[in-house]
Coordinates of C-alpha atoms and ligand atoms in Angstrom, one line a residue:
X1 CA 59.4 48.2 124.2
X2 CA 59.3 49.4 120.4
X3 CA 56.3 51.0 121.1
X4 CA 57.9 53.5 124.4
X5 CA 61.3 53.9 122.1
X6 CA 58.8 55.4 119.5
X7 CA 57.2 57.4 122.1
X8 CA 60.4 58.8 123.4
X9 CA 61.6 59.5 119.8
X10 CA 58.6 61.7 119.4
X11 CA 59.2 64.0 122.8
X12 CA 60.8 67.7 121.7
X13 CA 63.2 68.9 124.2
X14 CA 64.3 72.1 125.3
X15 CA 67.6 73.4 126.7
X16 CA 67.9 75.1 130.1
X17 CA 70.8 77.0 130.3
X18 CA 72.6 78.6 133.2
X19 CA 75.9 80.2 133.3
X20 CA 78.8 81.1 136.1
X21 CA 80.9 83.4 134.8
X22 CA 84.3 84.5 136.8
X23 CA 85.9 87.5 136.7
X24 CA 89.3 89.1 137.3
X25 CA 89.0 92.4 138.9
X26 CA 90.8 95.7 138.1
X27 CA 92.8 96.1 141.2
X28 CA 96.2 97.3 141.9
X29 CA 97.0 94.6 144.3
X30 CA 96.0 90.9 145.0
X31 CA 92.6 89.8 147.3
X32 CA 94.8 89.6 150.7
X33 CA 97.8 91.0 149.9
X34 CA 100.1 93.7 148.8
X35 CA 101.1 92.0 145.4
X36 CA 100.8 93.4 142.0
X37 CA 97.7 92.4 140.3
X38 CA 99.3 92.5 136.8
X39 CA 99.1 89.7 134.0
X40 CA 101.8 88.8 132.1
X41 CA 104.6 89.3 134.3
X42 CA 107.5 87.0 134.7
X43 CA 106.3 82.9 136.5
X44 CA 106.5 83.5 140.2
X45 CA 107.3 86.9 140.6
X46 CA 104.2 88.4 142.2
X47 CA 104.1 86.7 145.0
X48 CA 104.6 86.7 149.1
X49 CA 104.1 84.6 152.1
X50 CA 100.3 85.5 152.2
X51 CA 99.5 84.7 148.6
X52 CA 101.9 81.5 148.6
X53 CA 100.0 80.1 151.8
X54 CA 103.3 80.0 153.7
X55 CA 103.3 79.6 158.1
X56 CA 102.0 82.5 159.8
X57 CA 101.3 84.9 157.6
X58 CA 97.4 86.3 157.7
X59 CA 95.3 88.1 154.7
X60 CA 93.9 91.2 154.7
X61 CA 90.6 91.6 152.9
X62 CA 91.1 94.4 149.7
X63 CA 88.5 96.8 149.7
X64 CA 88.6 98.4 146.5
X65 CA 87.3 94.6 145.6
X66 CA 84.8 94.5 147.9
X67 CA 83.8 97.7 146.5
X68 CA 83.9 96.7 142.6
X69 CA 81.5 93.3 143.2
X70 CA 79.1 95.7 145.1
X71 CA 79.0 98.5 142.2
X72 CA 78.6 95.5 139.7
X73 CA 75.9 94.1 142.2
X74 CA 73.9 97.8 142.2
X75 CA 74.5 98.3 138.4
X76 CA 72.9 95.0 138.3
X77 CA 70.3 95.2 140.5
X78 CA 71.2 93.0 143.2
X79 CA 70.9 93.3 147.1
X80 CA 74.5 93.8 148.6
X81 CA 74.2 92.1 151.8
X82 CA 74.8 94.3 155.3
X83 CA 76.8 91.4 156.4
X84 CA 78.9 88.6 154.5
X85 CA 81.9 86.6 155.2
X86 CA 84.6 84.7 153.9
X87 CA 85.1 81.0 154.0
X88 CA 87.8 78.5 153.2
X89 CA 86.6 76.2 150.2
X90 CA 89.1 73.0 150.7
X91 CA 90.4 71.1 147.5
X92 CA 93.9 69.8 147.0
X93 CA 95.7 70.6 143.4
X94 CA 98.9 72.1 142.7
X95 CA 98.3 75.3 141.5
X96 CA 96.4 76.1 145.3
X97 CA 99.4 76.8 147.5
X98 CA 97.1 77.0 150.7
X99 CA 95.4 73.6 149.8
X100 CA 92.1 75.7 150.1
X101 CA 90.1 78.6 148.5
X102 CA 89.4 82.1 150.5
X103 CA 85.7 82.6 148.7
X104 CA 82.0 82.9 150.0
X105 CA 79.8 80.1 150.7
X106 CA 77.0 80.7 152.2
X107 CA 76.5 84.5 152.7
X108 CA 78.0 86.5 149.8
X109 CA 77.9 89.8 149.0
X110 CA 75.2 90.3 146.6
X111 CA 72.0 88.3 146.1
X112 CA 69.4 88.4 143.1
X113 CA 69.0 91.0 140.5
X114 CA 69.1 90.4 136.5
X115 CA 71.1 90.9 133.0
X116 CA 68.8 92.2 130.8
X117 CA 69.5 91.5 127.0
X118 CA 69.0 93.9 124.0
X119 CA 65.4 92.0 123.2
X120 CA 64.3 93.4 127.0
X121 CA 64.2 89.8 128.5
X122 CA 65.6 89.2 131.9
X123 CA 68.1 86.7 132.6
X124 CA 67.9 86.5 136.5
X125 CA 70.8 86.2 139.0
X126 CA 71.0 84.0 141.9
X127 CA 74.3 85.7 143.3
X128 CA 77.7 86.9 143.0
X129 CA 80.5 86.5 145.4
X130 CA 84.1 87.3 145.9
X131 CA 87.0 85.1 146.0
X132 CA 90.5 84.6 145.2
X133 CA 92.1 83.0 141.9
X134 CA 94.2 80.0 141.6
X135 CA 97.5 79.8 140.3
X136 CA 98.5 78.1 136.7
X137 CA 99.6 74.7 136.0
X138 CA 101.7 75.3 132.7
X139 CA 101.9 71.8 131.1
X140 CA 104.1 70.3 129.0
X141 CA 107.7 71.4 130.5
X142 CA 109.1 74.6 128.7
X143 CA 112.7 75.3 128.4
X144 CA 113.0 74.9 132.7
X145 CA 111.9 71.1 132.5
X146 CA 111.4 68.1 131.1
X147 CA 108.5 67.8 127.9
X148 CA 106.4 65.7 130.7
X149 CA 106.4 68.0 133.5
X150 CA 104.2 70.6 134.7
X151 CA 105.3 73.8 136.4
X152 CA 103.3 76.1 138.3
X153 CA 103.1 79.7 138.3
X154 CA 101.3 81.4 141.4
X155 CA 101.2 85.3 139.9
X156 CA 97.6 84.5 139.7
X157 CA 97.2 83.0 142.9
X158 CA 95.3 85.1 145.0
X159 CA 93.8 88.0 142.4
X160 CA 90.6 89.2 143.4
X161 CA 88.0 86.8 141.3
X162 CA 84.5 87.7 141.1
X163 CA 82.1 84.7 140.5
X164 CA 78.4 85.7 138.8
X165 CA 76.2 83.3 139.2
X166 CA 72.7 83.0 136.6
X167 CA 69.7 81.4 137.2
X168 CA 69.0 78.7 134.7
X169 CA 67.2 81.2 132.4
X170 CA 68.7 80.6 129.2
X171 CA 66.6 78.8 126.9
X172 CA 69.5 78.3 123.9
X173 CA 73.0 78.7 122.8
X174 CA 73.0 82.1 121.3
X175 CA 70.9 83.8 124.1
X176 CA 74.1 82.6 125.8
X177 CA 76.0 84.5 124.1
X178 CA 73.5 87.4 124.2
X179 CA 74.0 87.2 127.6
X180 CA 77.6 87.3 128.1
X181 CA 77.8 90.0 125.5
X182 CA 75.4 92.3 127.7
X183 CA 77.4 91.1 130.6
X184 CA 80.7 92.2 129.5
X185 CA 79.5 95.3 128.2
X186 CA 78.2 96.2 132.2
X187 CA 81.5 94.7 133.3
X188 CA 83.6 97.1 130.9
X189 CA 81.6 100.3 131.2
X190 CA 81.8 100.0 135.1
X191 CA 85.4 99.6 134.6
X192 CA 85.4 96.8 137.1
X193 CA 87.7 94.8 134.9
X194 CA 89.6 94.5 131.3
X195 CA 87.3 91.4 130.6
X196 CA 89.5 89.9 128.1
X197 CA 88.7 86.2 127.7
X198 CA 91.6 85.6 125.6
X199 CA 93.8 86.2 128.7
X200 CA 91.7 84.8 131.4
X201 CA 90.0 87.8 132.7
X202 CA 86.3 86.5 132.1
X203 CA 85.8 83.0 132.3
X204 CA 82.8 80.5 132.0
X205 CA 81.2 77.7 132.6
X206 CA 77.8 76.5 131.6
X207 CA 75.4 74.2 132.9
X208 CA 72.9 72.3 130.8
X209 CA 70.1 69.9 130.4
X210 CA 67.1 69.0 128.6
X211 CA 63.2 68.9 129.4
X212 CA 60.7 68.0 127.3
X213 CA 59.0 71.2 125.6
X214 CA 56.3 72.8 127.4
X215 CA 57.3 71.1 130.8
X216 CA 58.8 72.6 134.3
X217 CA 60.8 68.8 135.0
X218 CA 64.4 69.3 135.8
X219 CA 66.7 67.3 133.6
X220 CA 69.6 66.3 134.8
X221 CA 72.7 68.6 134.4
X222 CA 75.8 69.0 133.2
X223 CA 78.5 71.1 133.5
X224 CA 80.8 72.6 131.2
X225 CA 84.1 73.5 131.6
X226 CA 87.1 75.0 129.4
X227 CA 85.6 77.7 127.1
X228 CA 87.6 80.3 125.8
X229 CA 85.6 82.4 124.0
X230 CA 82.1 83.5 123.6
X231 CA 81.7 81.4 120.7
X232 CA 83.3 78.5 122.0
X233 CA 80.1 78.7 124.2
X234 CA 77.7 79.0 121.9
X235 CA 79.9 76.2 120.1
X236 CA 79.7 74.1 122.8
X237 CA 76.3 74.4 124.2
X238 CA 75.1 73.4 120.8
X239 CA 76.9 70.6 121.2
X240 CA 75.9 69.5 124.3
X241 CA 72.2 69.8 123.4
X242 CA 72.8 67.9 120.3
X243 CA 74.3 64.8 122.5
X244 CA 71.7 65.0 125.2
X245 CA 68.8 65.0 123.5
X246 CA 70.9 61.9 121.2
X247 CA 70.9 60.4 124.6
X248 CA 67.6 60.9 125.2
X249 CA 66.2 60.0 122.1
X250 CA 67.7 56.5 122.5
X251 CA 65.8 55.8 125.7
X252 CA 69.1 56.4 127.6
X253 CA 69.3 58.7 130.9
X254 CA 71.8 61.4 130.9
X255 CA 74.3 60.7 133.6
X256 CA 75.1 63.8 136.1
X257 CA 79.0 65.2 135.4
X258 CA 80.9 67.9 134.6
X259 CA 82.5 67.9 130.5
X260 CA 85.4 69.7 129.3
X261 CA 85.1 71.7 126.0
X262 CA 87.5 70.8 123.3
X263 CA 87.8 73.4 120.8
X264 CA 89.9 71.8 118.0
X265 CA 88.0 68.9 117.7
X266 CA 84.4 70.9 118.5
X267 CA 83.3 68.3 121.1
X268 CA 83.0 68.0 124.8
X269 CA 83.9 64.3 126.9
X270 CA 83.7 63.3 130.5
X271 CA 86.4 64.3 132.7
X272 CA 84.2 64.2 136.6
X273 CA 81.4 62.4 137.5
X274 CA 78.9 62.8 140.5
X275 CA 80.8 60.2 142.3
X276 CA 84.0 61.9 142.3
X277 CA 82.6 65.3 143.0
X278 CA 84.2 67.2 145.4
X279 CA 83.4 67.4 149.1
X280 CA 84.4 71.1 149.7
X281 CA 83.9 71.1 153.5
X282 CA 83.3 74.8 153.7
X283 CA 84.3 76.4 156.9
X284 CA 84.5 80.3 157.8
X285 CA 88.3 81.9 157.3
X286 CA 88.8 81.9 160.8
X287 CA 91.5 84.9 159.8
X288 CA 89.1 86.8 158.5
X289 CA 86.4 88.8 160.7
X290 CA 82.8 89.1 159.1
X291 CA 82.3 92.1 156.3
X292 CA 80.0 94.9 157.1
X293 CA 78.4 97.3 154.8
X294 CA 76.3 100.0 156.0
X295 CA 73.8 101.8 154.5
X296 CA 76.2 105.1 153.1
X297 CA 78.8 103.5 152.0
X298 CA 76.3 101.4 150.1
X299 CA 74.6 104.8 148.6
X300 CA 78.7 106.0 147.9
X301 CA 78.9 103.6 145.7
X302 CA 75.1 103.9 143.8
X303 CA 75.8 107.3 143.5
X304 CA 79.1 106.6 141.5
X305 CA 77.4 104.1 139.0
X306 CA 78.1 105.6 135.5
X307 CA 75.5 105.6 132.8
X308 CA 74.4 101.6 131.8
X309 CA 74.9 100.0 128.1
X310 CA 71.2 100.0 127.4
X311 CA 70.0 103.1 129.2
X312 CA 73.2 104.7 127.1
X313 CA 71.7 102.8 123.9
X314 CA 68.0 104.4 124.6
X315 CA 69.4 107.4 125.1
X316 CA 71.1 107.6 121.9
X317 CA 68.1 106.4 119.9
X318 CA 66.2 109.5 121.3
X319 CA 69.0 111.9 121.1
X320 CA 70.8 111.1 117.7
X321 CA 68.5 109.3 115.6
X322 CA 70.5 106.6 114.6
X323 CA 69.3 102.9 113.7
X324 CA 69.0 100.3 116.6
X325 CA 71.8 98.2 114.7
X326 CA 74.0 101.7 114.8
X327 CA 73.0 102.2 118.5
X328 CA 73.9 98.8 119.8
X329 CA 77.2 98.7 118.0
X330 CA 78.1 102.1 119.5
X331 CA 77.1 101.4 123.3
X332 CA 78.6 97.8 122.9
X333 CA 81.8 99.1 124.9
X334 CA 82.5 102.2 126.7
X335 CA 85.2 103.4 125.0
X336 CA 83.4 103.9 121.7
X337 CA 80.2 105.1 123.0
X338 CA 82.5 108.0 124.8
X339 CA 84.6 108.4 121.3
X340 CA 81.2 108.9 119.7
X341 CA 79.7 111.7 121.9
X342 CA 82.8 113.2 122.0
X343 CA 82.9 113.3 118.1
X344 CA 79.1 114.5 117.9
X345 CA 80.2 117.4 120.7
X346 CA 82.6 119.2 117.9
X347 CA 80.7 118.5 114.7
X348 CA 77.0 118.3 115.6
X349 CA 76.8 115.5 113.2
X350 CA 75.6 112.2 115.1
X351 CA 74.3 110.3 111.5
X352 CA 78.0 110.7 110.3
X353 CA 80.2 110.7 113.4
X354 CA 78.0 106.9 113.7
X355 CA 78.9 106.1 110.1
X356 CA 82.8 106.7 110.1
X357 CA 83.1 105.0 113.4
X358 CA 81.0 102.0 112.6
X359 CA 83.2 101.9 109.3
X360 CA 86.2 103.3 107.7
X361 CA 87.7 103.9 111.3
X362 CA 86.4 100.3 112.1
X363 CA 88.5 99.3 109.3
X364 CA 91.4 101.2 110.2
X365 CA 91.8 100.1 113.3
X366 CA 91.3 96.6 112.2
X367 CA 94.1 97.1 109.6
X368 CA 96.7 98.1 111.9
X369 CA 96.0 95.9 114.8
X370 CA 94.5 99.1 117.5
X371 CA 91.5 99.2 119.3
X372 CA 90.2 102.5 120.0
X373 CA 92.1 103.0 123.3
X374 CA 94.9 102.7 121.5
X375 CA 94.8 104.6 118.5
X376 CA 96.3 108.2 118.9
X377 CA 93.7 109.6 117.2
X378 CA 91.8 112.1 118.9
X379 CA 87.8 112.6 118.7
X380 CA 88.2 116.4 117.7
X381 CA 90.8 115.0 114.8
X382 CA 87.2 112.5 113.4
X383 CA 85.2 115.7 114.0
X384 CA 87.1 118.1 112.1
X385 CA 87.0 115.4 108.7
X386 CA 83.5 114.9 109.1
X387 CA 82.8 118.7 109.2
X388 CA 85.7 119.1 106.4
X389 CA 83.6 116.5 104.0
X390 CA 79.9 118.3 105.1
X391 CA 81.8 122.1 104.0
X392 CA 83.2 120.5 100.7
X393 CA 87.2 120.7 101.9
X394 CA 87.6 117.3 100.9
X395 CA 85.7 114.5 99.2
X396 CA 84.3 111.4 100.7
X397 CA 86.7 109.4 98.9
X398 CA 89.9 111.7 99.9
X399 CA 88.3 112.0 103.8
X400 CA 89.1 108.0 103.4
X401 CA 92.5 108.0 103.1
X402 CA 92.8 110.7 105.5
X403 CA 91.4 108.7 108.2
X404 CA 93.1 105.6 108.0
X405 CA 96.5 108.3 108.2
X406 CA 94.3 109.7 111.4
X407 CA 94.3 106.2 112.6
X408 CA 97.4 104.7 112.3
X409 CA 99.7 108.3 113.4
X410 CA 96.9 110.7 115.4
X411 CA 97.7 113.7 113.4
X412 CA 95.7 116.6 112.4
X413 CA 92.9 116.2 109.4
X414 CA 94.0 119.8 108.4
X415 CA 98.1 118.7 108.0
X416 CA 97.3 115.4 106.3
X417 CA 95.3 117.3 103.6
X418 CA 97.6 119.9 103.0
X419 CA 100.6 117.8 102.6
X420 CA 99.2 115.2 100.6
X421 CA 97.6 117.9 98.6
X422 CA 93.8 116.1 99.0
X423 CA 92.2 119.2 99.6
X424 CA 88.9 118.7 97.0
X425 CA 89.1 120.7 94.0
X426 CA 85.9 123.0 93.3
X427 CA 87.1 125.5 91.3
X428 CA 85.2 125.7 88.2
X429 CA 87.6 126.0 85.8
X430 CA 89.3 123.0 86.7
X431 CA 86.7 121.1 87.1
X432 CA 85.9 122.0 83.3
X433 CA 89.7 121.2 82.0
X434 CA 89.2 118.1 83.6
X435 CA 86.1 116.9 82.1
X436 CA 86.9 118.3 78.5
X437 CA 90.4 115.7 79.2
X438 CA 87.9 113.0 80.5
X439 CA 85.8 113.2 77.4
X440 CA 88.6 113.1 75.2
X441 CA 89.8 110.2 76.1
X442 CA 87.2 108.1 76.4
X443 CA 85.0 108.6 73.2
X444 CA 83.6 104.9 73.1
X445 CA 81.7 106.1 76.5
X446 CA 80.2 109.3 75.4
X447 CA 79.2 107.5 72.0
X448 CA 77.0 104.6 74.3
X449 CA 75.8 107.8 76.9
X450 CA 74.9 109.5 73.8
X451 CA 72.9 106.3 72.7
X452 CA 71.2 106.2 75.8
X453 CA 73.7 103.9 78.4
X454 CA 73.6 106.0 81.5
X455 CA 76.3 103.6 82.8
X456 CA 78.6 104.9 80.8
X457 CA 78.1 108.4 82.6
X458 CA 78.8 107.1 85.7
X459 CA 82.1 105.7 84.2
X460 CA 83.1 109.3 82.8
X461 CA 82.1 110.0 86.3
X462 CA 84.4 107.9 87.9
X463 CA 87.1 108.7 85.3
X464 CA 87.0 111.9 86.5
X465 CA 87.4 111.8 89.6
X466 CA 90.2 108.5 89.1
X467 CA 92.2 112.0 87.1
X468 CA 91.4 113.9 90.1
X469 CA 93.2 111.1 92.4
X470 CA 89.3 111.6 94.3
X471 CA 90.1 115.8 95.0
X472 CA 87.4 117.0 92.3
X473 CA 84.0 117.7 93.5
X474 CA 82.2 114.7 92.7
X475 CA 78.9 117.4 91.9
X476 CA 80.7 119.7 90.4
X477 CA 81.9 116.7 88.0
X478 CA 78.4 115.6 87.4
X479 CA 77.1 119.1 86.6
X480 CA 80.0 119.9 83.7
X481 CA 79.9 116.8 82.4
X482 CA 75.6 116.6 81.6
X483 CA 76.5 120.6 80.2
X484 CA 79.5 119.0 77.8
X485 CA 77.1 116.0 76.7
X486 CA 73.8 117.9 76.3
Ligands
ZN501 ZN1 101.1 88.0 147.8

C-alpha cells in the first residue's frame, strides 16, 4: 500500500482547461422583446409581459442578435448553421420568471472555429449559441426589505446572452487568461458588446482536471463558477490545480462538481455535486419557428467584418515598425489602435505617436479616471505636440505637461503653449544669459566638471533647464554650457 502511495506521489500532472464564456450583446432591445437593453437602470423598470414570462404573451426572436453571434462566429472562424432553433432549457430559481431558459440545445448557430493567441497557438471552439439572460437575485435586503431577504430585479431578464464555448485546449492558468484577453479584444473590435466584466457583460466559467503528463486519460472535471475578473481566473484555476493534484497525490479520486470562486478568501468550495445536477429537459420553444440563414445574408455579414486584433497587430509591425510589445499593447482594443493611426495620419510619426500613447497619455488618462473614449482629446490635438516636439516648438519635458492639459480638457496643443508660455526657448542669447546665471550659482559643480565629474554637467544641465521651468532647448543648453566650461 506504501509502495502504490509512493508511486502515485511520483506521477506529474497536467491541467486541461476549458472555458464557457457568456456574453451580453450590444443591442438596443432585449432577446424577445421590445425592452431597453440598458444596464444600470432603476430594479424592474425594463420590463413587459414577454420578458417577465406572464400568460399569453409570445417572443419574437431579435435579429440584430442573431446577426452579432454570426459576425463573432465568421470573425472567428466558425460554421454558422443554415438552420438552428431555439429550445426551452427548464430550471426553477427566482430570478427566471418563465421557470425556463429560451437558449440552443442541440443545433446552435455556429459550430467549430478557434481563438488564436498572440504566441500563434490555437485554442479550438466547439460552439457558440444564443440565449437569453436571467434576472438578479440581490441579496441581503436593501433599504426595500428586511437584512435577510432577497429581492429580484428582472432588467436583465431576457438580454440577448451569447454563450462561447472552448474545447478543453488550455493547458494552464495564464494561457487562460491569454485566451480571454484575445477573446475580448475580437469581442470589442467587432463591437458586438462593451465586454466589461466588472458589470456583468463577459462572464466565465472554467472547467478543469488533471491527467498525468504525457497522457490523453480524461480526469475527472470540475467546474468553476463566480469569477469576476480575468485574474480571478487565473487566481482560481491555480487554485484548483493546486487542490486536485493535493487530491491526487494522496491516492484520493477527485469527485465530479461544480465549485464556486471566492475571491476574498482566494479559494474555491463545493456548492453542486453530480448527484444534484440538473435535469434540464430540453425541449424546442414551441413559440418560436426554426432560424434560417441563407447563403447572402451569411456573405452580408462576412463582408462587414472589420480588420481582426492580430491581422491589425501584423499589420502594424510591417507598416510602422514598432516593437511586438508596442504592437500588442496598441491593437489590444479598438479604440486605441484607431486613436493611433489616426495620430500617425497627421504627423507621419508612428515610433512617437506609439510612445506618447503607450505613456504619458497612458498616464493621463489613468490620473483622471478616462479611458480613451472618453477623453475629449482629439487625435489631431496628439499629432500636432508630437510634430511641435520633432520642429523644436516645445521641449519633451514642456510637451508633458501639455498633454496631460490635452487629456483632462481636449483643447488645442497650440493654445495651451501660448498661454502657459511653454513654447521652448531657442534663441541664442538667452540660452547664453541662462547658462552664464546657471554657472554662477552653482560653482561647487563646475569646480568637480572641471576635475573631471561629468555628472556634475548633467546637473548644470538639469539646472538649466529647472531655470528654464523645461522651455530652453535642452541642445542648445548643452552646446553653451561645454563652450562656457572649455
Ligand atoms: Zn420585455
Amino acid at each position: 500500500m506504501t509502495r502504490v502511495l509512493g508511486a502515485a506521489q511520483a506521477v506529474a500532472y497536467e491541467p486541461v482547461i476549458g472555458l464557457e464564456v457568456h456574453v451580453e450583446l450590444a443591442t438596443e432591445s432585449k432577446m424577445f422583446c421590445g425592452c431597453r437593453n440598458r444596464f444600470g437602470a432603476e430594479p424592474n423598470t425594463l420590463v413587459c409581459p414577454v420578458c417577465l414570462g406572464l400568460p399569453g404573451s409570445l417572443p419574437v426572436v431579435n435579429r440584430r442578435a442573431v446577426e452579432l453571434v454570426c459576425k463573432t462566429g465568421l470573425a472567428l472562424g466558425c460554421s454558422i448553421a443554415h438552420v438552428s432553433k431555439f429550445d426551452r432549457k427548464n430550471y426553477f430559481y427566482p430570478d427566471m420568471p418563465k421557470n425556463y431558459q429560451i437558449s440552443q440545445y442541440d443545433m446552435p448557430l455556429a459550430t467549430g472555429g478557434a481563438v488564436t493567441l498572440p504566441s500563434g497557438k490555437r485554442i479550438r471552439l466547439t460552439r457558440i449559441h444564443l440565449e437569453e439572460d436571467t434576472g438578479k437575485n440581490i441579496h441581503g435586503g436593501g433599504a426595500m426589505a428586511a437584512a435577510s431577504a432577497t429581492l429580484v430585479d428582472y432588467n436583465r431578464a431576457g438580454v440577448p446572452l451569447m454563450e462561447i464555448v472552448s474545447q478543453p485546449d488550455l493547458t494552464s492558468p495564464d494561457e487562460a487568461g491569454e485566451y480571454l484577453a484575445a477573446l475580448k479584444a475580437v469581442l470589442s473590435y467587432l463591437g458586438v458588446s462593451d465586454v466589461k466584466m466588472h458589470e456583468g457583460s463577459l462572464r466565465c466559467d472554467a472547467n478543469v482536471s488533471l491527467r498525468p503528463v504525457g497522457t490523453q486519460d480524461v480526469g475527472t472535471k470540475i467546474e468553476i463558477k463566480n469569477m469576476n475578473s480575468f485574474r480571478s481566473v487565473v487566481r482560481a484555476l491555480q487554485y484548483e490545480i493546486q487542490r486536485q493534484t493535493d487530491v491526487l497525490r494522496a491516492g484520493e479520486r477527485v469527485v465530479q462538481e461544480t465549485r464556486t470562486w471566492d475571491e476574498e478568501r482566494g479559494l474555491t468550495y463545493a456548492t453542486r455535486s453530480k448527484e444534484q445536477a440538473h435535469d434540464y429537459r430540453y425541449f424546442p420553444d414551441p413559440d418560436l419557428v426554426p432560424l434560417h440563414l441563407d447563403d447572402e445574408i451569411v456573405a452580408a455579414w462576412r463582408a462587414e467584418l472589420p480588420e481582426l486584433p492580430l491581422a491589425k497587430r501584423d499589420r502594424f509591425l510591417a507598416a510602422y515598425g514598432l516593437s511586438r510589445y508596442e504592437a500588442d499593447l496598441l491593437t489590444g482594443e479598438r479604440t486605441t489602435a484607431e486613436f493611433f493611426e489616426a495620430v500617425v495620419a497627421h504627423c507621419g510619426e508612428p515610433k512617437a505617436a506609439a510612445n506618447w500613447l503607450l505613456g504619458d497619455v497612458r498616464r493621463a488618462l489613468d490620473k483622471h479616471g478616462l479611458t480613451l473614449d472618453a477623453t475629449r482629446m482629439r487625435p489631431e490635438h496628439l499629432a500636432t505636440l508630437i510634430c511641435q516636439v520633432r520642429d523644436g516648438v516645445v521641449s519633451g519635458r514642456a510637451a508633458k505637461e501639455v498633454c496631460e492639459i490635452l487629456v483632462r480638457d481636449g483643447r488645442h496643443p497650440a493654445e495651451v503653449v501660448a498661454e502657459r508660455n511653454l513654447a521652448q526657448v531657442s534663441d541664442r542669447v538667452a540660452i547664453e544669459a541662462l547658462v552664464g546665471e546657471v554657472i554662477a550659482a552653482n560653482p561647487e559643480s563646475v569646480a568637480a566638471y572641471r576635475t573631471g565629474k561629468a555628472k556634475a554637467f548633467e546637473f548644470l544641465v538639469g539646472q538649466a533647464m529647472k531655470a528654464s521651468r523645461g522651455r530652453a532647448n535642452v541642445e542648445l543648453v548643452r552646446t553653451a554650457l561645454r563652450a562656457r566650461l572649455g
